[in-house]
Coordinates of C-alpha atoms and ligand atoms in Angstrom, one line a residue:
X5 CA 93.8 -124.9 41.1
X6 CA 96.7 -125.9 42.6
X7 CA 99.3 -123.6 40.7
X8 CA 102.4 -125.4 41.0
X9 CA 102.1 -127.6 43.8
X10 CA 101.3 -131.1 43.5
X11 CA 99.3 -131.7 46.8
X12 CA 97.6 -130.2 49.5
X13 CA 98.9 -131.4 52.9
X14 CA 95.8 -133.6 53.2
X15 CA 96.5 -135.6 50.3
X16 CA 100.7 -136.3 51.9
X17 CA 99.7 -140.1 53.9
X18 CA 102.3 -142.3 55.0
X19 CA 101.0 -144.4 51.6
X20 CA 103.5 -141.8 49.6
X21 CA 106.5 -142.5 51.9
X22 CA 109.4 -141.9 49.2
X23 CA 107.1 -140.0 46.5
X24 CA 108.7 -136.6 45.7
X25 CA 105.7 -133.7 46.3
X26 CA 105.0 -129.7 45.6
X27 CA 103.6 -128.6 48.7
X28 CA 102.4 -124.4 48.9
X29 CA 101.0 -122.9 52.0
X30 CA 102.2 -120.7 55.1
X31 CA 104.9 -121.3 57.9
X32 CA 102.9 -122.2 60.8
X33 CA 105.6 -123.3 63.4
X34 CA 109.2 -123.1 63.2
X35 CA 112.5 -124.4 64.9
X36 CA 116.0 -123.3 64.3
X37 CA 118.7 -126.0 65.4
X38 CA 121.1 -124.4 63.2
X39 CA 122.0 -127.2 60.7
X40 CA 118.6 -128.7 61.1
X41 CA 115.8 -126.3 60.3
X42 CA 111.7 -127.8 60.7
X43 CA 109.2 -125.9 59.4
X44 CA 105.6 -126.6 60.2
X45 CA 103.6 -125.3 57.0
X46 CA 99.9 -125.2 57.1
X47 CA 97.7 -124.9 54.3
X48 CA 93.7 -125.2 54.1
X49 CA 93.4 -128.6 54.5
X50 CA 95.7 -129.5 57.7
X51 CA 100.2 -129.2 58.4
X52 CA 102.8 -130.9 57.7
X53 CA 106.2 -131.1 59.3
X54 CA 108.6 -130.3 56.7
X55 CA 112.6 -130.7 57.9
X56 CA 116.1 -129.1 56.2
X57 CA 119.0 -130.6 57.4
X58 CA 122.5 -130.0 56.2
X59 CA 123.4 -132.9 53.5
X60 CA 119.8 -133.7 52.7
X61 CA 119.5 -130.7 50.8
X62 CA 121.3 -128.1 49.0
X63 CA 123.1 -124.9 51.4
X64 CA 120.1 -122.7 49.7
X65 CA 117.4 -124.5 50.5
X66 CA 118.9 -124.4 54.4
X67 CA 119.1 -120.8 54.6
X68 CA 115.8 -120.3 52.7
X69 CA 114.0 -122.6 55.5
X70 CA 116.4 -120.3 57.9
X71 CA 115.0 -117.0 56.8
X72 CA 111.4 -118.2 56.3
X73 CA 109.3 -115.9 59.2
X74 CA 105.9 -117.1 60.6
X75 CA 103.4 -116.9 58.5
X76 CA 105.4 -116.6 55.4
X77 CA 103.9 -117.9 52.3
X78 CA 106.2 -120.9 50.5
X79 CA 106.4 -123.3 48.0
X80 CA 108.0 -126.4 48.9
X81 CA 109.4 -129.7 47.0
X82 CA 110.6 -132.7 49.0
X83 CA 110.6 -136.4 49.7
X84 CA 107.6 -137.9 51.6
X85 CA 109.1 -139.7 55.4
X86 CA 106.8 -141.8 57.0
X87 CA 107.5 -140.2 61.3
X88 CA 105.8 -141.0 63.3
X89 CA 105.7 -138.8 66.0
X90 CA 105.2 -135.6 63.0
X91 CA 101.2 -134.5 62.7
X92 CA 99.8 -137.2 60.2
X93 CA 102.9 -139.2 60.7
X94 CA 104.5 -138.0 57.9
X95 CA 107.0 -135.4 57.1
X96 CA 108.7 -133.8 54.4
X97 CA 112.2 -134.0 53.4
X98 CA 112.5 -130.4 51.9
X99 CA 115.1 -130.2 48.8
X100 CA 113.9 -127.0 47.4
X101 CA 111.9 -124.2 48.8
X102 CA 110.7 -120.5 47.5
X103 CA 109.7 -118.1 49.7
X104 CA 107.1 -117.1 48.0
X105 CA 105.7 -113.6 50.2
X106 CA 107.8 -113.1 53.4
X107 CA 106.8 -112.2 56.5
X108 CA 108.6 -110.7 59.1
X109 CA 107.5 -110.4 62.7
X110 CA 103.7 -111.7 62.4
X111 CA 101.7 -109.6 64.9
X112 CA 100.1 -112.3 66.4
X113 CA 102.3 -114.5 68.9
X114 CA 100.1 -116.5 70.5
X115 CA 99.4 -114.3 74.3
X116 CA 96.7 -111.5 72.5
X117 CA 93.8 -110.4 74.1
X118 CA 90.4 -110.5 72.3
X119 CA 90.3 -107.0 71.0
X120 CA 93.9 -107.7 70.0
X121 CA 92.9 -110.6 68.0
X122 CA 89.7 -108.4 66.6
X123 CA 91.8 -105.9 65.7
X124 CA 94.0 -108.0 63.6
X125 CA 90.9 -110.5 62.2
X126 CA 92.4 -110.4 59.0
X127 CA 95.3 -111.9 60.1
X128 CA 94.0 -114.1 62.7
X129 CA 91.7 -115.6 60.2
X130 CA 94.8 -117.6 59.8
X131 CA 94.4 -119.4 63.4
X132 CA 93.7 -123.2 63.0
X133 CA 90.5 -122.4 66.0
X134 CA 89.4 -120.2 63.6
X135 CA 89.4 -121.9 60.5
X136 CA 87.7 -124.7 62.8
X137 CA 84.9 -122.3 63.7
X138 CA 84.4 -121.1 60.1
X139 CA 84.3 -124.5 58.8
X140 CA 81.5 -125.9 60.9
X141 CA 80.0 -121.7 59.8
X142 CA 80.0 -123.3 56.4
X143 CA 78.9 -126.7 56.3
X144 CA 75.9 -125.5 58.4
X145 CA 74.9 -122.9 56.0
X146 CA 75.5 -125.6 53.4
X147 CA 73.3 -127.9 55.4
X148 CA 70.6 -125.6 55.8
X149 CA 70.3 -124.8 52.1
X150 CA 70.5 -128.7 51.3
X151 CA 67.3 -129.0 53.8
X152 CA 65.3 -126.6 52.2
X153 CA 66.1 -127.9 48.5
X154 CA 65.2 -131.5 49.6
X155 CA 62.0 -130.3 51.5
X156 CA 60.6 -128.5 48.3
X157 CA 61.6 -124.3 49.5
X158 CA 62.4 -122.0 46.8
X159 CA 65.3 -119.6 47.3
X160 CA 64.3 -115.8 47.4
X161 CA 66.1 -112.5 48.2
X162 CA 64.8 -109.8 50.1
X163 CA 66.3 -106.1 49.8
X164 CA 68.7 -104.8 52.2
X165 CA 67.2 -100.8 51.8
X166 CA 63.9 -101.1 53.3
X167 CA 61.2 -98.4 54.6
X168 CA 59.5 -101.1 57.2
X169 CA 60.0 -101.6 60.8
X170 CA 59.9 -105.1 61.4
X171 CA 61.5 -105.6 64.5
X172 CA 60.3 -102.5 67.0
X173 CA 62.2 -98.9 66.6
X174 CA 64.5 -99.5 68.4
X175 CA 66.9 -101.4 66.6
X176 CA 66.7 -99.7 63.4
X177 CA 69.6 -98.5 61.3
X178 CA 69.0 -95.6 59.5
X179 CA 69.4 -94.4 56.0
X180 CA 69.3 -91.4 53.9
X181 CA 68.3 -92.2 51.0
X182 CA 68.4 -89.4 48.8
X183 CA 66.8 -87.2 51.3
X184 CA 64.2 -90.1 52.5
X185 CA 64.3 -92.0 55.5
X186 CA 64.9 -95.8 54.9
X187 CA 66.3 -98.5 57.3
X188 CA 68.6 -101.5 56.9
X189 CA 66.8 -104.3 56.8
X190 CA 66.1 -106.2 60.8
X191 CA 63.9 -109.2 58.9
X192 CA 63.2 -110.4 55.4
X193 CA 60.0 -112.0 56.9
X194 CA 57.9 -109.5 55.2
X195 CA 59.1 -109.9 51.5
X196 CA 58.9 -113.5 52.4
X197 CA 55.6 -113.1 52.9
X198 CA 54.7 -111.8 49.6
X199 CA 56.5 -114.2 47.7
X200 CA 54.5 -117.8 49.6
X201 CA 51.8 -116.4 47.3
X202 CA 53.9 -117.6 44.4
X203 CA 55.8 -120.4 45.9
X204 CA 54.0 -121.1 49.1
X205 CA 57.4 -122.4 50.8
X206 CA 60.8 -119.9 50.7
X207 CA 63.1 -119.1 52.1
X208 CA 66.9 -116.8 52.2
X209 CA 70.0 -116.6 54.0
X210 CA 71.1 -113.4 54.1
X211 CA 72.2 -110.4 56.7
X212 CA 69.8 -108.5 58.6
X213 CA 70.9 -105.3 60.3
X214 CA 70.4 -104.5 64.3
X215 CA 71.4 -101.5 65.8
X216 CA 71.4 -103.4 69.2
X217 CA 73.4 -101.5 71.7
X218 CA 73.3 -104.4 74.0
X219 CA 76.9 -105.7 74.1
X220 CA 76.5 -108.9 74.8
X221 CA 78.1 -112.8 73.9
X222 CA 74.8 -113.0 71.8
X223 CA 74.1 -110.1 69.8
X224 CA 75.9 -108.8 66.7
X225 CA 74.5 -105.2 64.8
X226 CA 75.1 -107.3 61.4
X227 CA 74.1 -111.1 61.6
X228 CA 73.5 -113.6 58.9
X229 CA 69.6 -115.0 59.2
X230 CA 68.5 -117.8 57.9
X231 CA 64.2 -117.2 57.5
X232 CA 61.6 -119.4 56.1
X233 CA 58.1 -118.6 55.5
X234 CA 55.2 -120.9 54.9
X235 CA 51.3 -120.9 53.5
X236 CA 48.7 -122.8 55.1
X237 CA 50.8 -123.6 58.0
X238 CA 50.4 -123.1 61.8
X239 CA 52.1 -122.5 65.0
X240 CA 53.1 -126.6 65.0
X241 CA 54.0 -126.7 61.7
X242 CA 56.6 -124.2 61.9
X243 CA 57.8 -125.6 64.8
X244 CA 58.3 -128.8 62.9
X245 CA 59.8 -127.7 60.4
X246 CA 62.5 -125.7 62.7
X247 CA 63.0 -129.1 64.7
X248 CA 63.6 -131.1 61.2
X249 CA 65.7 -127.8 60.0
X250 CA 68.1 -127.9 63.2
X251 CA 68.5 -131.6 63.4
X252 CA 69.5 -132.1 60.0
X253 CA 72.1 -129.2 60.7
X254 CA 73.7 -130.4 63.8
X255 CA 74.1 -133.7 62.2
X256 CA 75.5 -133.3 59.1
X257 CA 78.1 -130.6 60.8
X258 CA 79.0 -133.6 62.9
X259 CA 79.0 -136.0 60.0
X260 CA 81.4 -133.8 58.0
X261 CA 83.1 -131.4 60.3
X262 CA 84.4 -134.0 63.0
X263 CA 87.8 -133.2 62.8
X264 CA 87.3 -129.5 63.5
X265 CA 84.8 -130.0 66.6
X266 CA 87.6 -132.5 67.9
X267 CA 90.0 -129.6 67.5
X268 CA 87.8 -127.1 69.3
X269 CA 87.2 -130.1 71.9
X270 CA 83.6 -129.9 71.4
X271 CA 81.7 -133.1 72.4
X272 CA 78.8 -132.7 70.5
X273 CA 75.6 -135.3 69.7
X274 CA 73.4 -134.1 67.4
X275 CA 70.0 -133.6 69.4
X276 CA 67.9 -136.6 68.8
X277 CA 64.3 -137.4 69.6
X278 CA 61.3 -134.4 69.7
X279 CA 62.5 -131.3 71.1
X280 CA 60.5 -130.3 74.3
X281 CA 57.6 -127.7 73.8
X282 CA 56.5 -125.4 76.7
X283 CA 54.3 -122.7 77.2
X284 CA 56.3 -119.2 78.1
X285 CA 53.6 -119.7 81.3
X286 CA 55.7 -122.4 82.0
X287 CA 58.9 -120.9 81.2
X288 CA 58.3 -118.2 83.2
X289 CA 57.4 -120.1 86.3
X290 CA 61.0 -122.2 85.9
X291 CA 62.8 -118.8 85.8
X292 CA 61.0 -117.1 88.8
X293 CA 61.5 -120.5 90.8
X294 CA 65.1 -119.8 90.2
X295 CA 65.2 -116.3 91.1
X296 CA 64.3 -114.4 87.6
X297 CA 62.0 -111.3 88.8
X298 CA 60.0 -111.2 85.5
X299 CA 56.6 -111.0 85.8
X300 CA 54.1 -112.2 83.5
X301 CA 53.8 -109.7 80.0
X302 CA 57.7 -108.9 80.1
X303 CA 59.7 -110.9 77.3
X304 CA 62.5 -113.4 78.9
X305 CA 65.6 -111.9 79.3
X306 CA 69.4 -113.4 78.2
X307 CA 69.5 -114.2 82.0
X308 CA 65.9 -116.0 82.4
X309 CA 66.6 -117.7 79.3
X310 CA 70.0 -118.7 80.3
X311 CA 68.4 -120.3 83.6
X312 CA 65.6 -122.3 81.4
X313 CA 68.2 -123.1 79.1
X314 CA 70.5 -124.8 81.4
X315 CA 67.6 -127.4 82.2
X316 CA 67.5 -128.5 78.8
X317 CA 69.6 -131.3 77.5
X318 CA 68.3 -130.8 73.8
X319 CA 66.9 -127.8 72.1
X320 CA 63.4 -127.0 73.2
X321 CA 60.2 -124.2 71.9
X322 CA 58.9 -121.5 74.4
X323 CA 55.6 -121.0 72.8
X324 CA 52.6 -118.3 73.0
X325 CA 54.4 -115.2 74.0
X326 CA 52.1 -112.4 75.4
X327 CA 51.0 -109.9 72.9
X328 CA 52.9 -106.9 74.3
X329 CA 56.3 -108.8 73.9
X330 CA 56.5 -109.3 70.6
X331 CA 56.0 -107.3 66.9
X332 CA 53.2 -106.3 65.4
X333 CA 52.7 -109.3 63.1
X334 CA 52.0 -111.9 65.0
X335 CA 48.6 -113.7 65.1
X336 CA 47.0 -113.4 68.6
X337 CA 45.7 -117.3 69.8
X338 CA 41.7 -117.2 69.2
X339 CA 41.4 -119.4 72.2
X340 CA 43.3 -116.7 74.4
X341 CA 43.9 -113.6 73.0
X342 CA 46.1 -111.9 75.7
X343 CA 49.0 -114.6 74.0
X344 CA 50.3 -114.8 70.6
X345 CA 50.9 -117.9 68.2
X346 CA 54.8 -117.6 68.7
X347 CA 56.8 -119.7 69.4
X348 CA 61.3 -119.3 69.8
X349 CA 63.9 -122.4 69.9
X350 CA 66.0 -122.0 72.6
X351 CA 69.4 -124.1 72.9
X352 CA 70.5 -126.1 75.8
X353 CA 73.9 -125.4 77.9
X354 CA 72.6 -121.6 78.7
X355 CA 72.7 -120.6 75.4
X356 CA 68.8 -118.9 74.6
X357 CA 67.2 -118.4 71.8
X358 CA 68.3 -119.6 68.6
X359 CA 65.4 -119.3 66.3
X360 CA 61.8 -116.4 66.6
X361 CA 59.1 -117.4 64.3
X362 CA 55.4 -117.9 64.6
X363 CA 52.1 -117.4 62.8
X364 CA 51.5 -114.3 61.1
X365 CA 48.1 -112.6 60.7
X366 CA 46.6 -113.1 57.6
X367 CA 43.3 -111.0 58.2
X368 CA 43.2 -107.4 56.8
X369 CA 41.6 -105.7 59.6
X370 CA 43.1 -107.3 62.3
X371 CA 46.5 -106.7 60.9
X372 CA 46.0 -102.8 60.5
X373 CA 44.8 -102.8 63.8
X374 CA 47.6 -103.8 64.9
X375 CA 50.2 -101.5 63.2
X376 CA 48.2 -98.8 64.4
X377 CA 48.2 -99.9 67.7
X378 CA 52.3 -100.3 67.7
X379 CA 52.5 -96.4 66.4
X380 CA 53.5 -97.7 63.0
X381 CA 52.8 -95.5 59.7
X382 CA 50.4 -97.6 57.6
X383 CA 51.4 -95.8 54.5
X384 CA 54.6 -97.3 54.7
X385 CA 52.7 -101.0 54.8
X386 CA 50.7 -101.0 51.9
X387 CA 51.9 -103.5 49.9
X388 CA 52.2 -105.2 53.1
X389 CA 48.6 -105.1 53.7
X390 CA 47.7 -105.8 50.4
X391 CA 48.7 -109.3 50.7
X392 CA 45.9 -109.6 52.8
X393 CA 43.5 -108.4 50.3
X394 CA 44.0 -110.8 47.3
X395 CA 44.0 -114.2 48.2
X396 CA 45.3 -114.1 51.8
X397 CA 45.9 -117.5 53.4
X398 CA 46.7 -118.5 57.0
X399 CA 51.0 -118.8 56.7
X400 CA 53.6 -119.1 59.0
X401 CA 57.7 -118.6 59.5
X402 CA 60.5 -118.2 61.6
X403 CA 64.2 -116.6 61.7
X404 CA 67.4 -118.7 62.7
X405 CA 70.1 -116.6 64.1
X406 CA 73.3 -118.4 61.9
X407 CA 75.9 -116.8 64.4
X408 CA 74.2 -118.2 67.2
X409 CA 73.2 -122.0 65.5
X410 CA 77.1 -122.1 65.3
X411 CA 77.8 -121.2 68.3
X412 CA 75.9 -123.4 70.4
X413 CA 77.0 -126.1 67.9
X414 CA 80.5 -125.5 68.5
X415 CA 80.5 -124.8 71.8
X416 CA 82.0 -121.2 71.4
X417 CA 81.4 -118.7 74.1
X418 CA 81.1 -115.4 71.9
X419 CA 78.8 -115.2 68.6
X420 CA 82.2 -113.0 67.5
X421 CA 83.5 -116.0 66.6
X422 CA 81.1 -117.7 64.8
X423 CA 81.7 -114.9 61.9
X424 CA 84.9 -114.2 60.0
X425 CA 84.4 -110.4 60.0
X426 CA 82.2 -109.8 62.9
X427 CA 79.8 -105.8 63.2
X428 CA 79.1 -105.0 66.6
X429 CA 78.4 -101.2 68.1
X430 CA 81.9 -100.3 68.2
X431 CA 83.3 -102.6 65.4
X432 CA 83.4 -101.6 61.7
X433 CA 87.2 -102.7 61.2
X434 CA 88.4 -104.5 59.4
Ligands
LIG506 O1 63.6 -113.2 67.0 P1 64.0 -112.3 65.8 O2 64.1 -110.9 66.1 O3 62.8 -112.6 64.8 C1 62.7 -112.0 63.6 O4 63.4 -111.2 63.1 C2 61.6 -112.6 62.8 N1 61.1 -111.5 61.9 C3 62.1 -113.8 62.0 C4 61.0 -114.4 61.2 O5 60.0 -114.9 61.7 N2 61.2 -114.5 59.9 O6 65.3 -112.8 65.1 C5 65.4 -114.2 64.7 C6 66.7 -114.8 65.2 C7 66.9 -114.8 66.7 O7 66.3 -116.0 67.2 C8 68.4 -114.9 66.8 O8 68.9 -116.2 66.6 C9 68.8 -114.0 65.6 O9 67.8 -114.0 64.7 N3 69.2 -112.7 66.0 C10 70.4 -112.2 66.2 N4 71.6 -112.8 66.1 C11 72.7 -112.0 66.3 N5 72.7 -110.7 66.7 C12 71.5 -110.1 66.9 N6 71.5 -108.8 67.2 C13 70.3 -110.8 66.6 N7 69.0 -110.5 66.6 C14 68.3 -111.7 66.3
LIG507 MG1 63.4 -113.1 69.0

């Protein structure tokens, strides 16, 4: 896959000092001393100094390097230097070069603003912080799958083209659809649901769709969403699973992405040890002792959590939400039923919420009662309720936000970031 070069930049060590290479990427820096022309070439795996001086190659190779804009695409053969003061302490003495797709004045200098750099996303992809971000992206969603394959979940897909509100109203996209009214999906926790009865542990990684006018560091209208859902487990189960989930993440991005969080000067320990569990009683005492005007029933807000948060040296569960706060699916606590078996992860350093999840109800009645009671169209839950009528079993799940894992795990400010083309209320390009 390498179509005519010989190496990628991360393969050039100081061990090949003399070895004649093929080298492909993009110009990444440049410097013009007239007969001495260096050329910084990137590619996906790191850069490489490459030099053309007058005498050490041919007078076309010179002006080739000469003409060669930023981000120009080249092919490049030369001798392997050990340098030591070059990136990787090596360099390359160039002795032919192609030009392989010019560019000429690259937008992006260096000084843009952030809707700038939005603007151009599919050039600024390019930026080393970015391929740094999306990286770490990766290797977490690699992680995640790897967790649920080792801890026995079967992969599912839910549709995108849905006609149930899982979320609350308020956050729905619409759809025609052919004349009918149908949303973008918010959840896949209620397909999930259906298919526990066949594998009792699944899971997907896939977008749900938020028409959240909120614009703030944390919310996106299009975000991927990593779900799980479980039969015959309760509130604490879940929660252990989501602590085993997320700690398995954060260290394996650290065990493979090092390089890249050292580049974003992140500091970064994977949390170790059992993640704190408080009551939202509790939270909701720390966030009025610190000003927060909440009062008991209201959900926390980005700021109360963001106070909470800040306390916390390793992620942490707010648990038993009250039952106004939160959707219609969740089962109320039979020992207090003004609370809900809920439970979200929040992440330390002010970040919030990270992961929603609790335990579902799995009793007919009680679940139709519900819907009703939310203003929900029961017609539209049918097969939903069903799943209460043949074989129902006590299950539970949860949601992890992927934007916002790798955020907090990278230690980026804006959830923009943490996805190469990000959706948000005034963002459909490119
Ligand atoms: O808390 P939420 O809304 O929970 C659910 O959707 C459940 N049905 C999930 C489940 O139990 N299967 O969303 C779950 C997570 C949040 O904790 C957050 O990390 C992320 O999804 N999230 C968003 N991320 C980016 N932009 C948005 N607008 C988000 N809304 C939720
Ligand atoms: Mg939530």
């Amino acid at each position: 896959m390498k179509f005519g070069k010989t190496h990628y930049i991360s393969e050039i060590t100081p061990e090949l000092q003399g070895r004649e290479v093929v080298v492909a990427g993009w110009v990444y820096r440049k410097r013009d001393l007239g007969s001495v022309q260096f050329l910084v070439l990137r590619d996906s795996t790191g850069i490489l100094q490459m030099v053309a001086k007058e005498g050490e190659c041919n007078e076309e190779t010179l002006q080739a390097a000469k003409r060669a804009g930023i981000e120009s695409s080249l092919r490049a053969k030369g001798i392997v230097r050990q340098d030591p003061r070059a990136p990787g302490g090596v360099e390359l003495v160039l002795k032919e070069l192609e030009v392989v797709g010019p560019s000429e004045d690259f937008p992006i200098k260096g000084k843009e603003g952030p809707e700038f750099l939005l603007d151009h996303r599919h050039l600024y992809l390019r930026s080393r912080r970015l391929q740094a971000i999306l990286k770490i992206r990766a290797e977490a969603i690699k992680a995640m799958h790897e967790w649920f394959y080792k801890n026995g979940f079967i992969e599912t897909e839910a549709p995108t083209i849905i006609e149930q509100v899982v979320e609350g109203g308020a956050t729905l996209f619409e759809l025609n659809y052919f004349g009918k009214k149908v949303y973008l999906t918010q959840s896949s926790q209620l397909y999930l649901e259906a298919f526990i009865t066949a594998f009792e542990k699944v899971y997907t990684i896939q977008p749900s769709f938020r028409a959240e006018k909120s614009r703030t560091w944390r919310h996106l209208t299009e975000f991927w969403h990593a779900e799980a859902e479980m039969a015959w487990a309760d509130l604490n189960d879940m929660m252990d699973v989501v602590e085993a989930l997320v700690k398995y993440v954060a260290e394996k991005v650290v065990e493979r992405r090092s390089e890249e969080l050292e580049y974003l000067k992140r500091r970064f320990e994977p949390p170790d040890g059992r993640f704190p569990r408080i009551s939202y009683d509790e939270a909701l005492e720390m966030a009025q002792r610190k000003g927060s005007k909440l009062s008991w029933g209201e959900d926390l807000d980005t700021p109360s959590e963001r106070m909470i948060s800040l306390e916390f040296e390793t992620p942490f569960f707010v648990h038993r939400y009250p039952r106004q706060s939160r959707a219609f699916y969740h089962m109320p606590d039979p020992k207090r039923p003004e609370v809900l078996l809920c439970a979200d992860l929040l992440a330390p350093e002010g970040k919030g919420e990270i992961v929603g999840g609790g335990q579902r109800i799995h009793d007919y009645n009680l679940l139709l009662e519900r819907i009703k009671e939310f203003g929900l169209d029961p017609s539209r839950y049918t097969w939903y309720l069903d799943l209460r009528k043949y074989g129902t079993v006590p299950h539970s799940g949860f949601g992890l936000g992927v934007e916002r894992t790798v955020a907090w795990i990278a230690g980026i400010r804006h959830i923009k970031d943490a996805i190469g083309f990000p959706r948000t209320p005034t963002r459909t390009i490119p």
